[in-house]
Amino acid sequence: MRILFGILLFCLIGGNGKGQRVCQDSVAACMQRLVAAQEDSLKLKYSDEMAGWIARLERGTYDVSRGVQYLGYKRCLNAEAELFSWSVPLAGGAAFYNYFRFENKKRDVLLKYVPGKKGIPPYLFYDFWAFTSGKKEYFVLLGWGETPKTNRKAILIADFTSAGKVNFNHRLLRRGRSQSASMTFEYGRGMSMMLKQEKNGKRIIFDHLSPGDEKYEGAWMFYGPDGTLNAFELKKGIWYWKDKVKERRGME
């Protein structure tokens, strides 16, 4: 009886592991079809199918050693959560898929942005982490987007509910007397901008942007890093703006 139970347990574990590999292989196959597709409708179809296969993966089982090309993956720094993200080039601009998954599956949410769609942030998110404000858990999201003439990066404060929804209306970023739930940075297409977390998620550090010439002030396509850094630092659940900070190189 013990031998039979051991064989059964082995088969269940092995089958589950094999099943997860099949799911990840199916994700890879969808991505290959997406990359090869020419029509927008097919690209979105394969992206939706890929999201379906990701949903079948048990949280935390994605094998990064055999990661899927063009698929972004990020485990949360300080919470039981993970992010799958990918972009879809379309005739009218890029679509962005951001699939956030949590230990409590009821909190899982797929943010699908298609050009022209309102109510969904137009960003491909690449990092996220949790923090507490007023005994409630929130997340900082860092994302990238674009317009025909500029790049964009953004900081968003997100509240993932147990009903599978996400709210972006919590004003926890403070600069002087102003408070907001997000901050967007816009700069030239040929430029790059640093925007990342430091101090184990207690600080958000980023390049200060300015135009190459004062006459281009307000024309974001001419903006780029000017060699100085700013930051938001977390204190008592609020992110406070800091001018002219220094990067913590090699200290993370």
Short mmCIF file of N, CA and C in Angstrom, two decimals, residues 17-92:
data_model
loop_
_atom_site.label_atom_id
_atom_site.label_comp_id
_atom_site.label_asym_id
_atom_site.label_seq_id
_atom_site.Cartn_x
_atom_site.Cartn_y
_atom_site.Cartn_z
N GLY A 17 4.69 18.86 -12.89
CA GLY A 17 5.86 19.53 -13.44
C GLY A 17 5.87 19.50 -14.95
N LYS A 18 5.48 18.36 -15.52
CA LYS A 18 5.42 18.24 -16.97
C LYS A 18 4.35 19.16 -17.52
N GLY A 19 3.23 19.24 -16.79
CA GLY A 19 2.15 20.12 -17.23
C GLY A 19 2.59 21.57 -17.27
N GLN A 20 3.39 22.00 -16.29
CA GLN A 20 3.89 23.38 -16.27
C GLN A 20 4.84 23.62 -17.44
N ARG A 21 5.65 22.62 -17.77
CA ARG A 21 6.55 22.75 -18.93
C ARG A 21 5.74 22.88 -20.22
N VAL A 22 4.66 22.11 -20.31
CA VAL A 22 3.80 22.18 -21.50
C VAL A 22 3.19 23.57 -21.61
N CYS A 23 2.75 24.13 -20.47
CA CYS A 23 2.18 25.47 -20.48
C CYS A 23 3.21 26.49 -20.97
N GLN A 24 4.44 26.40 -20.44
CA GLN A 24 5.46 27.36 -20.84
C GLN A 24 5.83 27.19 -22.31
N ASP A 25 5.88 25.94 -22.77
CA ASP A 25 6.15 25.70 -24.19
C ASP A 25 5.04 26.27 -25.06
N SER A 26 3.81 26.20 -24.57
CA SER A 26 2.68 26.76 -25.31
C SER A 26 2.75 28.28 -25.36
N VAL A 27 3.22 28.88 -24.26
CA VAL A 27 3.45 30.33 -24.26
C VAL A 27 4.47 30.70 -25.32
N ALA A 28 5.56 29.93 -25.40
CA ALA A 28 6.61 30.18 -26.39
C ALA A 28 6.08 30.02 -27.81
N ALA A 29 5.23 29.01 -28.03
CA ALA A 29 4.66 28.79 -29.36
C ALA A 29 3.75 29.96 -29.77
N CYS A 30 2.97 30.47 -28.82
CA CYS A 30 2.11 31.63 -29.11
C CYS A 30 2.96 32.85 -29.46
N MET A 31 4.07 33.03 -28.73
CA MET A 31 4.94 34.16 -29.02
C MET A 31 5.55 34.04 -30.42
N GLN A 32 5.94 32.85 -30.80
CA GLN A 32 6.49 32.65 -32.14
C GLN A 32 5.46 32.99 -33.22
N ARG A 33 4.21 32.57 -33.00
CA ARG A 33 3.15 32.90 -33.96
C ARG A 33 2.88 34.39 -33.99
N LEU A 34 2.94 35.02 -32.81
CA LEU A 34 2.74 36.46 -32.73
C LEU A 34 3.80 37.21 -33.52
N VAL A 35 5.05 36.84 -33.34
CA VAL A 35 6.16 37.51 -34.03
C VAL A 35 6.04 37.35 -35.55
N ALA A 36 5.57 36.18 -35.99
CA ALA A 36 5.48 35.90 -37.42
C ALA A 36 4.23 36.50 -38.07
N ALA A 37 3.23 36.85 -37.27
CA ALA A 37 1.96 37.34 -37.81
C ALA A 37 2.12 38.69 -38.48
N GLN A 38 1.33 38.93 -39.52
CA GLN A 38 1.36 40.19 -40.24
C GLN A 38 0.13 41.05 -39.95
N GLU A 39 -1.00 40.43 -39.70
CA GLU A 39 -2.25 41.15 -39.48
C GLU A 39 -2.43 41.47 -37.99
N ASP A 40 -2.93 42.66 -37.71
CA ASP A 40 -3.15 43.07 -36.32
C ASP A 40 -4.09 42.13 -35.59
N SER A 41 -5.13 41.68 -36.27
CA SER A 41 -6.12 40.80 -35.62
C SER A 41 -5.48 39.50 -35.18
N LEU A 42 -4.56 38.97 -35.96
CA LEU A 42 -3.87 37.73 -35.59
C LEU A 42 -2.90 37.97 -34.44
N LYS A 43 -2.22 39.10 -34.48
CA LYS A 43 -1.29 39.42 -33.39
C LYS A 43 -2.02 39.47 -32.05
N LEU A 44 -3.18 40.11 -32.03
CA LEU A 44 -3.96 40.21 -30.80
C LEU A 44 -4.55 38.85 -30.42
N LYS A 45 -4.93 38.06 -31.39
CA LYS A 45 -5.45 36.73 -31.12
C LYS A 45 -4.40 35.86 -30.44
N TYR A 46 -3.18 35.86 -30.97
CA TYR A 46 -2.12 35.05 -30.37
C TYR A 46 -1.72 35.60 -29.00
N SER A 47 -1.78 36.92 -28.83
CA SER A 47 -1.48 37.50 -27.52
C SER A 47 -2.51 37.08 -26.49
N ASP A 48 -3.78 37.07 -26.87
CA ASP A 48 -4.83 36.62 -25.96
C ASP A 48 -4.65 35.15 -25.60
N GLU A 49 -4.28 34.34 -26.59
CA GLU A 49 -4.04 32.92 -26.33
C GLU A 49 -2.85 32.74 -25.38
N MET A 50 -1.83 33.56 -25.56
CA MET A 50 -0.66 33.48 -24.70
C MET A 50 -1.03 33.83 -23.26
N ALA A 51 -1.87 34.83 -23.08
CA ALA A 51 -2.33 35.18 -21.74
C ALA A 51 -3.09 34.02 -21.11
N GLY A 52 -3.85 33.30 -21.92
CA GLY A 52 -4.57 32.14 -21.41
C GLY A 52 -3.64 31.05 -20.91
N TRP A 53 -2.56 30.83 -21.64
CA TRP A 53 -1.59 29.81 -21.19
C TRP A 53 -0.85 30.27 -19.95
N ILE A 54 -0.53 31.55 -19.86
CA ILE A 54 0.13 32.07 -18.66
C ILE A 54 -0.77 31.87 -17.44
N ALA A 55 -2.07 32.05 -17.64
CA ALA A 55 -3.02 31.87 -16.53
C ALA A 55 -3.00 30.44 -15.99
N ARG A 56 -2.62 29.47 -16.83
CA ARG A 56 -2.58 28.07 -16.41
C ARG A 56 -1.30 27.72 -15.65
N LEU A 57 -0.30 28.58 -15.77
CA LEU A 57 0.93 28.34 -15.02
C LEU A 57 0.69 28.58 -13.54
N GLU A 58 1.19 27.68 -12.70
CA GLU A 58 1.15 27.94 -11.27
C GLU A 58 2.10 29.08 -10.96
N ARG A 59 1.66 29.98 -10.09
CA ARG A 59 2.49 31.13 -9.77
C ARG A 59 3.85 30.69 -9.24
N GLY A 60 4.91 31.29 -9.76
CA GLY A 60 6.26 30.99 -9.31
C GLY A 60 6.92 29.83 -10.02
N THR A 61 6.24 29.19 -11.00
CA THR A 61 6.81 28.03 -11.67
C THR A 61 7.43 28.39 -13.03
N TYR A 62 7.33 29.65 -13.45
CA TYR A 62 7.93 30.03 -14.73
C TYR A 62 9.44 29.84 -14.65
N ASP A 63 9.98 29.09 -15.60
CA ASP A 63 11.40 28.74 -15.62
C ASP A 63 12.18 29.81 -16.39
N VAL A 64 12.84 30.71 -15.68
CA VAL A 64 13.56 31.80 -16.34
C VAL A 64 14.79 31.30 -17.09
N SER A 65 15.29 30.11 -16.73
CA SER A 65 16.46 29.57 -17.42
C SER A 65 16.12 29.18 -18.86
N ARG A 66 14.87 28.98 -19.14
CA ARG A 66 14.42 28.71 -20.51
C ARG A 66 13.30 29.69 -20.86
N GLY A 67 13.56 30.95 -20.50
CA GLY A 67 12.57 32.00 -20.69
C GLY A 67 12.17 32.20 -22.14
N VAL A 68 10.97 32.71 -22.32
CA VAL A 68 10.42 32.94 -23.65
C VAL A 68 10.94 34.27 -24.20
N GLN A 69 11.51 34.25 -25.39
CA GLN A 69 12.05 35.45 -26.01
C GLN A 69 10.95 36.49 -26.20
N TYR A 70 11.26 37.73 -25.93
CA TYR A 70 10.37 38.89 -26.05
C TYR A 70 9.31 38.96 -24.94
N LEU A 71 9.33 38.03 -24.01
CA LEU A 71 8.38 38.06 -22.89
C LEU A 71 9.08 38.55 -21.64
N GLY A 72 8.62 39.68 -21.11
CA GLY A 72 9.20 40.19 -19.88
C GLY A 72 8.65 39.45 -18.68
N TYR A 73 9.51 39.21 -17.70
CA TYR A 73 9.07 38.53 -16.47
C TYR A 73 9.77 39.16 -15.28
N LYS A 74 8.98 39.45 -14.24
CA LYS A 74 9.53 40.06 -13.04
C LYS A 74 8.83 39.52 -11.81
N ARG A 75 9.62 38.99 -10.87
CA ARG A 75 9.07 38.62 -9.58
C ARG A 75 9.11 39.83 -8.67
N CYS A 76 8.06 40.01 -7.90
CA CYS A 76 7.98 41.15 -7.00
C CYS A 76 9.08 41.08 -5.95
N LEU A 77 9.64 42.23 -5.66
CA LEU A 77 10.75 42.34 -4.71
C LEU A 77 10.36 41.89 -3.31
N ASN A 78 9.15 42.23 -2.87
CA ASN A 78 8.80 42.03 -1.46
C ASN A 78 7.37 41.54 -1.23
N ALA A 79 6.79 40.88 -2.24
CA ALA A 79 5.45 40.32 -2.08
C ALA A 79 5.34 39.08 -2.97
N GLU A 80 4.39 38.21 -2.65
CA GLU A 80 4.19 36.99 -3.43
C GLU A 80 3.40 37.33 -4.69
N ALA A 81 4.11 37.88 -5.68
CA ALA A 81 3.48 38.33 -6.91
C ALA A 81 4.49 38.30 -8.04
N GLU A 82 3.99 38.28 -9.27
CA GLU A 82 4.85 38.25 -10.44
C GLU A 82 4.17 38.98 -11.59
N LEU A 83 4.97 39.40 -12.55
CA LEU A 83 4.49 40.17 -13.69
C LEU A 83 5.01 39.56 -14.98
N PHE A 84 4.10 39.29 -15.92
CA PHE A 84 4.45 38.94 -17.30
C PHE A 84 4.04 40.12 -18.18
N SER A 85 4.93 40.57 -19.05
CA SER A 85 4.59 41.72 -19.90
C SER A 85 5.19 41.56 -21.28
N TRP A 86 4.45 42.03 -22.29
CA TRP A 86 4.95 42.00 -23.66
C TRP A 86 4.24 43.06 -24.49
N SER A 87 4.91 43.51 -25.53
CA SER A 87 4.35 44.51 -26.43
C SER A 87 3.98 43.86 -27.75
N VAL A 88 3.00 44.46 -28.42
CA VAL A 88 2.50 43.94 -29.69
C VAL A 88 2.51 45.08 -30.71
N PRO A 89 3.41 45.07 -31.69
CA PRO A 89 3.43 46.15 -32.68
C PRO A 89 2.22 46.07 -33.61
N LEU A 90 1.47 47.17 -33.66
CA LEU A 90 0.28 47.24 -34.51
C LEU A 90 0.40 48.40 -35.48
N ALA A 91 -0.48 48.44 -36.46
CA ALA A 91 -0.41 49.49 -37.48
C ALA A 91 -0.58 50.88 -36.85
N GLY A 92 -1.40 50.99 -35.80
CA GLY A 92 -1.66 52.27 -35.18
C GLY A 92 -0.85 52.53 -33.93
#
